[in-house]
mmCIF file with all atom_site columns, C-alpha atoms in Angstrom:
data_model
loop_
_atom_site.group_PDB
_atom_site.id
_atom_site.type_symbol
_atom_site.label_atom_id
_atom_site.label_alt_id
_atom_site.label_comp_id
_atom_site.label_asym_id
_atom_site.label_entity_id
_atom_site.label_seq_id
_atom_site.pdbx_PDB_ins_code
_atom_site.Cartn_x
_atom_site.Cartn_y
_atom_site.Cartn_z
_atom_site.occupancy
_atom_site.B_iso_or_equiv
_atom_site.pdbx_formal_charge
_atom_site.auth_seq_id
_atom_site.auth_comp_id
_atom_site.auth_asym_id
_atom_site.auth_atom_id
_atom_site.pdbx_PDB_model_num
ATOM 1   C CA . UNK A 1 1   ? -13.987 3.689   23.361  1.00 41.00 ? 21  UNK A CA 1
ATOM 2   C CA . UNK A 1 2   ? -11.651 4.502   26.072  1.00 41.00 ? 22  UNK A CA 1
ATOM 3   C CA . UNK A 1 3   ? -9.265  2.550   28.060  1.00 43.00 ? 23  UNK A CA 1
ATOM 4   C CA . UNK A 1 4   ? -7.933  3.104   31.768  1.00 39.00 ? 24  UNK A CA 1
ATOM 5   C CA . UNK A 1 5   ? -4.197  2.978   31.280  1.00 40.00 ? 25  UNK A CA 1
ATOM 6   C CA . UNK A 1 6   ? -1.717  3.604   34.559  1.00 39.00 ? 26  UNK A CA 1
ATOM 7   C CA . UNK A 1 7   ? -1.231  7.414   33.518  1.00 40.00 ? 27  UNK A CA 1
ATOM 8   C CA . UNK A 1 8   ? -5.150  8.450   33.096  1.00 41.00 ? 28  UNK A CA 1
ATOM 9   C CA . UNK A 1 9   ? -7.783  7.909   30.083  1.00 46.00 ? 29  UNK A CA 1
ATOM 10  C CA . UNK A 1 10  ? -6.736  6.988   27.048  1.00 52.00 ? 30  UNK A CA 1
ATOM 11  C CA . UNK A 1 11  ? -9.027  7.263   24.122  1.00 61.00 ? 31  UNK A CA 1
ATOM 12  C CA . UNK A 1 12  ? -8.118  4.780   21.278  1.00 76.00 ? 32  UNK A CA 1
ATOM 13  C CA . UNK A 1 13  ? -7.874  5.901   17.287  1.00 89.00 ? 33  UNK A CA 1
ATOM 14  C CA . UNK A 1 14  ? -8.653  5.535   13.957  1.00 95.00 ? 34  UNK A CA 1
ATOM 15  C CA . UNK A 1 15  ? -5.701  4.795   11.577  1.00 97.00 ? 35  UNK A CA 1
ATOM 16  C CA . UNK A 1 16  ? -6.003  6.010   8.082   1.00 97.00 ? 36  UNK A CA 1
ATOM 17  C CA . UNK A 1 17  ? -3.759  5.063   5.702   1.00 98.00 ? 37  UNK A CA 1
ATOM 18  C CA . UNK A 1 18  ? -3.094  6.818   2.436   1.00 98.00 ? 38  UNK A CA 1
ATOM 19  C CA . UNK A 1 19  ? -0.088  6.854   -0.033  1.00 96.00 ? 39  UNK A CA 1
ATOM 20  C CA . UNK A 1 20  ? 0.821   10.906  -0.293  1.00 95.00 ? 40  UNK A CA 1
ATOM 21  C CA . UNK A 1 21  ? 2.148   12.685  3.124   1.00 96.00 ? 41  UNK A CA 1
ATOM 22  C CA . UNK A 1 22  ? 0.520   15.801  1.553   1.00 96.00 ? 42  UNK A CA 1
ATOM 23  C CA . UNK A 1 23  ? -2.891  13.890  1.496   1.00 96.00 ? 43  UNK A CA 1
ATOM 24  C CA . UNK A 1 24  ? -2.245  12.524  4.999   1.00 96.00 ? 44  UNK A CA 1
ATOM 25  C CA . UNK A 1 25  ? -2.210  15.907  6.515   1.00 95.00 ? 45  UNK A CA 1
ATOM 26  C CA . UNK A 1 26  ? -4.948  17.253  4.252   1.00 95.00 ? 46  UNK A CA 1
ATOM 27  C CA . UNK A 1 27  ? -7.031  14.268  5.606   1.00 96.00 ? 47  UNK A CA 1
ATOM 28  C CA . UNK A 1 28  ? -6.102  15.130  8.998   1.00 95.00 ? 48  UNK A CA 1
ATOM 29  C CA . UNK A 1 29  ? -7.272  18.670  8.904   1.00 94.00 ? 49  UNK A CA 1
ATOM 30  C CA . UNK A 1 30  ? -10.467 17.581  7.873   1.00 94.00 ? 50  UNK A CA 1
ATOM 31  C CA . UNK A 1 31  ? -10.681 15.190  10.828  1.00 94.00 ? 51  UNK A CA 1
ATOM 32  C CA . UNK A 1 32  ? -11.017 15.230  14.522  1.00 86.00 ? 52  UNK A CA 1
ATOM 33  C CA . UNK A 1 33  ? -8.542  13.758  17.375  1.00 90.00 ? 53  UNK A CA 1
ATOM 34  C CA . UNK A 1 34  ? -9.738  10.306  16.986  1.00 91.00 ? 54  UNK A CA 1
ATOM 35  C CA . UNK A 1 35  ? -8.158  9.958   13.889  1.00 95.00 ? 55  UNK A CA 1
ATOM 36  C CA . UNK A 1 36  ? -4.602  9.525   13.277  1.00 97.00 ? 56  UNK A CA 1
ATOM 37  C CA . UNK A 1 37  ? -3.099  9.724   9.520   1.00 97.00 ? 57  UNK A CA 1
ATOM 38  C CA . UNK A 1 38  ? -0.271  8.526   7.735   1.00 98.00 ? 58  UNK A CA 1
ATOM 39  C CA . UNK A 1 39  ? 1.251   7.615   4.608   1.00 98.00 ? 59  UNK A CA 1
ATOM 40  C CA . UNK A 1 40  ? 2.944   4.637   3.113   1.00 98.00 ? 60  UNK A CA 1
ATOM 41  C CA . UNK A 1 41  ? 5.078   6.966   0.838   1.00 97.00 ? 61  UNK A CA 1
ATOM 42  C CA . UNK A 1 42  ? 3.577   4.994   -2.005  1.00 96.00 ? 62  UNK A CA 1
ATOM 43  C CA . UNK A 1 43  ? 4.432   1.080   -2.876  1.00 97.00 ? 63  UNK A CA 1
ATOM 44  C CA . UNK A 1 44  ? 5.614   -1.061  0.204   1.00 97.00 ? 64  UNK A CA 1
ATOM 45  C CA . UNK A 1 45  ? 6.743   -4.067  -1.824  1.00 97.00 ? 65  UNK A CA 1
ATOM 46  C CA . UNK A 1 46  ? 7.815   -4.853  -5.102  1.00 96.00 ? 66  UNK A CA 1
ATOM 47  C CA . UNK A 1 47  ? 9.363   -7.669  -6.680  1.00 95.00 ? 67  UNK A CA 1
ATOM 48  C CA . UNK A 1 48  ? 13.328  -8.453  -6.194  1.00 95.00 ? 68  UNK A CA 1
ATOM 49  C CA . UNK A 1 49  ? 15.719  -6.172  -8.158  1.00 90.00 ? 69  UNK A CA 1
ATOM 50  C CA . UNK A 1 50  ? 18.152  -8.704  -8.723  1.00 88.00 ? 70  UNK A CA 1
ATOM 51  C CA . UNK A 1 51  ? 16.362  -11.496 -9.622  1.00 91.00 ? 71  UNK A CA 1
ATOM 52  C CA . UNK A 1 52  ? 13.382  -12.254 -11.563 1.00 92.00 ? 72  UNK A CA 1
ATOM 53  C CA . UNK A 1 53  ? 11.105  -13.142 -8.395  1.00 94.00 ? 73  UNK A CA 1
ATOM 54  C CA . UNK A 1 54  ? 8.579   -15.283 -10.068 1.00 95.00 ? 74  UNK A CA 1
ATOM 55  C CA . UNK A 1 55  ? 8.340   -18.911 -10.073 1.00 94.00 ? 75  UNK A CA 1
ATOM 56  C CA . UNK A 1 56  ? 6.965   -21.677 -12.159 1.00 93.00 ? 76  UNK A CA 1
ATOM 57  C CA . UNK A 1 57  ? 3.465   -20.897 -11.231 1.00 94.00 ? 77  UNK A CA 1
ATOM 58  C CA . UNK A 1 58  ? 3.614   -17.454 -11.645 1.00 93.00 ? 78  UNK A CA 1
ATOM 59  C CA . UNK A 1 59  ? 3.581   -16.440 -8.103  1.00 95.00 ? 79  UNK A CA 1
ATOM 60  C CA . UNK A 1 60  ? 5.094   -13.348 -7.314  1.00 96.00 ? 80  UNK A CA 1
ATOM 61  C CA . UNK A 1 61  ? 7.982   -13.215 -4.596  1.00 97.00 ? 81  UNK A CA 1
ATOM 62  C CA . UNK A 1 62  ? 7.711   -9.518  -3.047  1.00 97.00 ? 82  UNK A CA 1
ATOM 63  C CA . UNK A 1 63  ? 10.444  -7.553  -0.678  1.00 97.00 ? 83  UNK A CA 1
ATOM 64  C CA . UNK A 1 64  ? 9.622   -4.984  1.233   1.00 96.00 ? 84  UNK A CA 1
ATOM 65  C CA . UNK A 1 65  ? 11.572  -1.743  -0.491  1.00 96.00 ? 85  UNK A CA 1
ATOM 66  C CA . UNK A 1 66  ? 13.942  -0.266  0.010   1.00 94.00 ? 86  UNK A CA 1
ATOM 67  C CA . UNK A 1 67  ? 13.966  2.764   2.403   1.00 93.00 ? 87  UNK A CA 1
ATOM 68  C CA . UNK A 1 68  ? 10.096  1.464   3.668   1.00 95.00 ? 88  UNK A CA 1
ATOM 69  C CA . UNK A 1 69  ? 11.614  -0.464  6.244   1.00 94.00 ? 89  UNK A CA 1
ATOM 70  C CA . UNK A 1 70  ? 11.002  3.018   9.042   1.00 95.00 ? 90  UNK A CA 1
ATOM 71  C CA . UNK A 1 71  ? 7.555   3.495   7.610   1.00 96.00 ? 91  UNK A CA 1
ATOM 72  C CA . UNK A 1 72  ? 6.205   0.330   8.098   1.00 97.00 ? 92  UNK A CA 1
ATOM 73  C CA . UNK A 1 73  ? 7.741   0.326   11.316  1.00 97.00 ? 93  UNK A CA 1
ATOM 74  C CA . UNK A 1 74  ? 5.901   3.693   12.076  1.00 97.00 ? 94  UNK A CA 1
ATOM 75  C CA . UNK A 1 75  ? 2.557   2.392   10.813  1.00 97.00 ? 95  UNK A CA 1
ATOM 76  C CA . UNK A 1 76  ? 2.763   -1.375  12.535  1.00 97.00 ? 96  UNK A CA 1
ATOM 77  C CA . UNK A 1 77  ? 2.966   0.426   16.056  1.00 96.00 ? 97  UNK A CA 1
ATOM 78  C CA . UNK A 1 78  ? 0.376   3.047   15.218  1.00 96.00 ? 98  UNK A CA 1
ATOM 79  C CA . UNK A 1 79  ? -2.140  0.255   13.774  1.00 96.00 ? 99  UNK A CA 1
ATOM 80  C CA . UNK A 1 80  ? -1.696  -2.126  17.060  1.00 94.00 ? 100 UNK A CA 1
ATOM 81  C CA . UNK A 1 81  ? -3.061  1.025   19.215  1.00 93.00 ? 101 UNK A CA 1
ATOM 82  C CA . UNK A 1 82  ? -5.431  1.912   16.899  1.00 94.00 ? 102 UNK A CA 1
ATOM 83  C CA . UNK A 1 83  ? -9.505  0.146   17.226  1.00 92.00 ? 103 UNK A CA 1
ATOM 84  C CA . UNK A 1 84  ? -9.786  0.346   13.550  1.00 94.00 ? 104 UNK A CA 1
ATOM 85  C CA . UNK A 1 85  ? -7.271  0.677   10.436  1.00 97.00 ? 105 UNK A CA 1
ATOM 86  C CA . UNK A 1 86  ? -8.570  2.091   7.552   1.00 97.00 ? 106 UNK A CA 1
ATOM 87  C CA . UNK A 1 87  ? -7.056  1.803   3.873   1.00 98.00 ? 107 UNK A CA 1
ATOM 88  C CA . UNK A 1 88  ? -7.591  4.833   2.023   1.00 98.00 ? 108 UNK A CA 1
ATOM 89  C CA . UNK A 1 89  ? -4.711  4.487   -1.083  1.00 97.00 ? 109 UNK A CA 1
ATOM 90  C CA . UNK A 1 90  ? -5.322  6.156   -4.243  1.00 96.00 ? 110 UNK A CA 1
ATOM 91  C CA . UNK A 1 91  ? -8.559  4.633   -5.946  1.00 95.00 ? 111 UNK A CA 1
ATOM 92  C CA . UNK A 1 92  ? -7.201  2.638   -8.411  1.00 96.00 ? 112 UNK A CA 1
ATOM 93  C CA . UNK A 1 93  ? -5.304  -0.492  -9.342  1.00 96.00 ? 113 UNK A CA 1
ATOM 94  C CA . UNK A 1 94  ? -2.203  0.456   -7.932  1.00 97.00 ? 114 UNK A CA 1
ATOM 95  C CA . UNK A 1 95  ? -3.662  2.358   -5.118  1.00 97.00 ? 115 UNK A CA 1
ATOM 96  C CA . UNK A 1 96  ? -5.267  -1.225  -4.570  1.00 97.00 ? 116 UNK A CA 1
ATOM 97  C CA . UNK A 1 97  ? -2.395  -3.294  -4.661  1.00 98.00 ? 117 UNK A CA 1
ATOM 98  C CA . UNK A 1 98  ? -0.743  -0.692  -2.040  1.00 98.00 ? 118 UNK A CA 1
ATOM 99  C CA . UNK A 1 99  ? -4.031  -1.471  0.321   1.00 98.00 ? 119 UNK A CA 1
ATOM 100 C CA . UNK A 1 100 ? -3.570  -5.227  -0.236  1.00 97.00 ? 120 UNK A CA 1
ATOM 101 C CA . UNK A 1 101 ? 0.301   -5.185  0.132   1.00 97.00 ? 121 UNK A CA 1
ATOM 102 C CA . UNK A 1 102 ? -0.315  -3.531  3.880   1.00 98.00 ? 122 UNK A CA 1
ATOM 103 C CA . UNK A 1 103 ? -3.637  -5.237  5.137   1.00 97.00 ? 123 UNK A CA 1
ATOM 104 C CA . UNK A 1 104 ? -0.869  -8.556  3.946   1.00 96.00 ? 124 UNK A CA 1
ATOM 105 C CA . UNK A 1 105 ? 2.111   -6.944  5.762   1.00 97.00 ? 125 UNK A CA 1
ATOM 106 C CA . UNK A 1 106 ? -0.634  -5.582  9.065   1.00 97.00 ? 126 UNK A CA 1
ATOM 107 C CA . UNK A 1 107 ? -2.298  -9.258  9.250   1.00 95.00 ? 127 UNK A CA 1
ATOM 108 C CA . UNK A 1 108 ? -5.540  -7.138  9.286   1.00 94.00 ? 128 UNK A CA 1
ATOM 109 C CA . UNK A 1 109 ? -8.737  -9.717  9.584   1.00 88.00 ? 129 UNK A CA 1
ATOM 110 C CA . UNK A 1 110 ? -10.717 -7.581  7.740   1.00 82.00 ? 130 UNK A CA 1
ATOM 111 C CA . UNK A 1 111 ? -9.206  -4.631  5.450   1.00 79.00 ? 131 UNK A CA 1
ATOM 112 C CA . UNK A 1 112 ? -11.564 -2.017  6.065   1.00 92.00 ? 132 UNK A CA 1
ATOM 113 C CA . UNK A 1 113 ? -10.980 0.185   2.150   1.00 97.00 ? 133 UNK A CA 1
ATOM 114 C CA . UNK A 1 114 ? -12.318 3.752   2.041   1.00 97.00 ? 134 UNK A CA 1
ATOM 115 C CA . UNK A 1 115 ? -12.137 5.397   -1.252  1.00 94.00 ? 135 UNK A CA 1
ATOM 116 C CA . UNK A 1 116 ? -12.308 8.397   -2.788  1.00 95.00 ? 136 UNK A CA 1
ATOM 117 C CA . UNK A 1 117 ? -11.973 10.591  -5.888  1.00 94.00 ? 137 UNK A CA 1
ATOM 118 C CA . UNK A 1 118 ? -11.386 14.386  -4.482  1.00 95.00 ? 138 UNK A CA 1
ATOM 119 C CA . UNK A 1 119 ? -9.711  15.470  -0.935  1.00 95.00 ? 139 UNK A CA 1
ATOM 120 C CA . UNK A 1 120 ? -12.460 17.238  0.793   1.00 96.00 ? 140 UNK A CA 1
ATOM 121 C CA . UNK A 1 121 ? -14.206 16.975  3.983   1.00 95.00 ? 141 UNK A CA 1
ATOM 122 C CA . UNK A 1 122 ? -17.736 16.115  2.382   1.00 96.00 ? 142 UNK A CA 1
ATOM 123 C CA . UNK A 1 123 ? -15.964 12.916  0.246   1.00 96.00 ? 143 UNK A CA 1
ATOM 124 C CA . UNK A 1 124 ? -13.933 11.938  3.097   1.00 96.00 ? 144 UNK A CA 1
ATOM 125 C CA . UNK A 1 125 ? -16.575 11.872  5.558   1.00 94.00 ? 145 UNK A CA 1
ATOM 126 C CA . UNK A 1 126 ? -19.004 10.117  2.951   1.00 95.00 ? 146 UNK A CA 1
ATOM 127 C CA . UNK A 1 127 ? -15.990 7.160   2.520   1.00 96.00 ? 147 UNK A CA 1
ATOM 128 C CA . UNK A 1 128 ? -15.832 7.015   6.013   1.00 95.00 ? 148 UNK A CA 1
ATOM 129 C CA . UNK A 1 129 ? -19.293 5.973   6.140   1.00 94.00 ? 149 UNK A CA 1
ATOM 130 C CA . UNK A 1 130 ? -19.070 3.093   3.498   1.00 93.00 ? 150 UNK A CA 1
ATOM 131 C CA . UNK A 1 131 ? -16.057 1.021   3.802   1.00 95.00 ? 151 UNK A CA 1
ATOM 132 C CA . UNK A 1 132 ? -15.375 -1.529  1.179   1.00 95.00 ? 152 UNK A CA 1
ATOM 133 C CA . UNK A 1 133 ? -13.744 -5.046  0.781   1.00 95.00 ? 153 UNK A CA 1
ATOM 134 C CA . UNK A 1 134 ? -10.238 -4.729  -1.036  1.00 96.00 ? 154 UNK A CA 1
ATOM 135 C CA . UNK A 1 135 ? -11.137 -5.197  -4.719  1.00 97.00 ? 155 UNK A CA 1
ATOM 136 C CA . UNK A 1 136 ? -8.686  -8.468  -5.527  1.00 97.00 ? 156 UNK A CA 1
ATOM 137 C CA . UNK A 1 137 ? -9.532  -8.216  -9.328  1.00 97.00 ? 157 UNK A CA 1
ATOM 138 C CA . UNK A 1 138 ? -7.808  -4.743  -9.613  1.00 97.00 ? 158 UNK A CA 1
ATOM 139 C CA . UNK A 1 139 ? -5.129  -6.279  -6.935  1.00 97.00 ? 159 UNK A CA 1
ATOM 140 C CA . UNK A 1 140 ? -4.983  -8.938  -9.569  1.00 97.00 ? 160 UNK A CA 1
ATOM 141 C CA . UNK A 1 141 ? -4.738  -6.525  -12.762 1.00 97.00 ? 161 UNK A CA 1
ATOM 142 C CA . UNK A 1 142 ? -1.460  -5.059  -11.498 1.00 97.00 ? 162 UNK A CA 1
ATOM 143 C CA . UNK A 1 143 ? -0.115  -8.197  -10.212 1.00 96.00 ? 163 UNK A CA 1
ATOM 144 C CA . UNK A 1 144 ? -0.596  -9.333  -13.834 1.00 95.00 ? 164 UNK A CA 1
ATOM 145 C CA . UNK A 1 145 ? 0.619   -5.968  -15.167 1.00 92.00 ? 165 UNK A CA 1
ATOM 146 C CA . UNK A 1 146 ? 3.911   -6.211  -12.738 1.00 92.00 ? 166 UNK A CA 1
ATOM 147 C CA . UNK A 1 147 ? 4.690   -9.766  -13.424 1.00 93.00 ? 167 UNK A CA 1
ATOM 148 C CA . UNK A 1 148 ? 4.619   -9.189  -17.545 1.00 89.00 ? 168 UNK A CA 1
ATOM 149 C CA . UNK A 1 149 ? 6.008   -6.311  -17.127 1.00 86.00 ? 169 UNK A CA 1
ATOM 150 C CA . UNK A 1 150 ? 9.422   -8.923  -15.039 1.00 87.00 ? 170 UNK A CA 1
ATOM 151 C CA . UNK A 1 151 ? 9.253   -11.615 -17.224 1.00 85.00 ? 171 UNK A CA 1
ATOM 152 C CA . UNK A 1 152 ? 9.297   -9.599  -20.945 1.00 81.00 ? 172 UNK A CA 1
ATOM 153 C CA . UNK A 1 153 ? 11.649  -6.774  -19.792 1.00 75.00 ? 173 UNK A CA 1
ATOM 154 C CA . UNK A 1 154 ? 14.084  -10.342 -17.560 1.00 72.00 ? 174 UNK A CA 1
ATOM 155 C CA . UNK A 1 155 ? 14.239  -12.193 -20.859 1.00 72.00 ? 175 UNK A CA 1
ATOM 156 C CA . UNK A 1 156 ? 14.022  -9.463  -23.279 1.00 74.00 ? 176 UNK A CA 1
ATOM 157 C CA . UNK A 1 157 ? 16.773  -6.841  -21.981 1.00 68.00 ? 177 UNK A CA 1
ATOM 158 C CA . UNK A 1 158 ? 19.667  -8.685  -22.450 1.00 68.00 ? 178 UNK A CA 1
ATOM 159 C CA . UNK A 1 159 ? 18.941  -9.898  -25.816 1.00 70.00 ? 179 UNK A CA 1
ATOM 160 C CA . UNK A 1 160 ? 18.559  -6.239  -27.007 1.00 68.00 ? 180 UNK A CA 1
ATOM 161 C CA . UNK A 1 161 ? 22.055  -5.197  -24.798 1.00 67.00 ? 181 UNK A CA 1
ATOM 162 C CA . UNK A 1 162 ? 23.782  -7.890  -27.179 1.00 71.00 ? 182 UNK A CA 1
ATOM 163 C CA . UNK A 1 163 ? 22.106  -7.147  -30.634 1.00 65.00 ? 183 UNK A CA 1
ATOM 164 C CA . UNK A 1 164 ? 21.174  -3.476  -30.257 1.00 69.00 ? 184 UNK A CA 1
ATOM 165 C CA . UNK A 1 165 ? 22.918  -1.391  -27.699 1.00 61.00 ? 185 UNK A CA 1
ATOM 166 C CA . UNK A 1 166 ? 23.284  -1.877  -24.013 1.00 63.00 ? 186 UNK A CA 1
ATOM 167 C CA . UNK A 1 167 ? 20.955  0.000   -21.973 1.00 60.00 ? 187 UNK A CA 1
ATOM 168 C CA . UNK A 1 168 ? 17.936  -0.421  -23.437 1.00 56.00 ? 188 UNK A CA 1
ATOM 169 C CA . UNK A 1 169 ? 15.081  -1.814  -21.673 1.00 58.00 ? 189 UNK A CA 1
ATOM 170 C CA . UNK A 1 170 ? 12.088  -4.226  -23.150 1.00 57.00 ? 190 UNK A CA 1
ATOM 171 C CA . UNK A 1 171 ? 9.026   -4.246  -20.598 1.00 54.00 ? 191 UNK A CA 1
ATOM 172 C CA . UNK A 1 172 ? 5.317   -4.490  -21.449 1.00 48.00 ? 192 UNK A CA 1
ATOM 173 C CA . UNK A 1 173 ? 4.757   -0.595  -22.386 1.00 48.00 ? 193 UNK A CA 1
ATOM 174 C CA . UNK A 1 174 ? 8.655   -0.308  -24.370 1.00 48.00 ? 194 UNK A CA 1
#
């Protein structure tokens, strides 16, 4: 698709997104000029350090971390001059959560999820060709994961600091 802009032609990209910067420009190599490829650096939001940062209901209250703030910045602009944004975090559920956390964050209509299992040209080009619906039940699995993990490690810390010895942590794994 190209667009008549006051300097010349400009021909408008595809915006992958994928957690590793080492995968980014992997993915890049593999691709032609019509694609453009960053990463997230990982997780975008998280829950509050300080406080707990769930309520009654059990809804989550996310912040955007710490140190993301330039990323996000980086990959807003990028995804309003790209014709298409395409999620391509790590195939799993937190890979998941990291495509549903920016498709939130990007107000995308429609998150457009590519996945796949090994970095070569033949799986990225086959993703390309199939893109997927973000999966909300393994969105939901580590929401659920995250949230325990708040609440037991909140209420549970401080009890062991007083009883046992400080600096121990309780969470869901501990």
């Amino acid at each position: 698709m190209l667009f008549f802009i006051r300097w010349g032609i400009y021909e408008k990209m595809k915006l992958i997104i994928v957690e590793s910067p080492t995968k980014a420009k992997t993915i890049k190599d593999f691709l032609g000029k019509e694609y453009e490829v960053v990463s997230s650096y990982g997780h975008v939001r998280n829950l509050p350090k300080r406080r707990i940062g769930i309520d009654e209901n059990f809804n989550p209250e996310y912040v955007t971390i710490h140190g993301s703030g330039k990323t996000l910045q980086k990959i807003k602009s990028l995804a309003k001059k790209a014709d298409a944004v395409l999620l391509a975090t790590d195939p799993d559920r937190e890979g998941e959560a990291i495509s549903w956390h920016l498709s939130d964050i990007l107000k995308l209509s429609s998150a457009n999820r590519i996945s796949f299992n090994e970095i070569t040209k033949n799986a990225i080009e086959a993703s390309l060709s199939s893109p997927r619906e973000i999966d909300i039940n393994l969105v939901n699995a580590q929401q659920a994961r995250r949230i325990l993990d708040r609440i037991v490690g909140y209420k549970l810390s401080p009890l062991l600091w007083k009883k046992i010895a400080k600096g121990l942590s309780a969470g869901r794994v501990q």
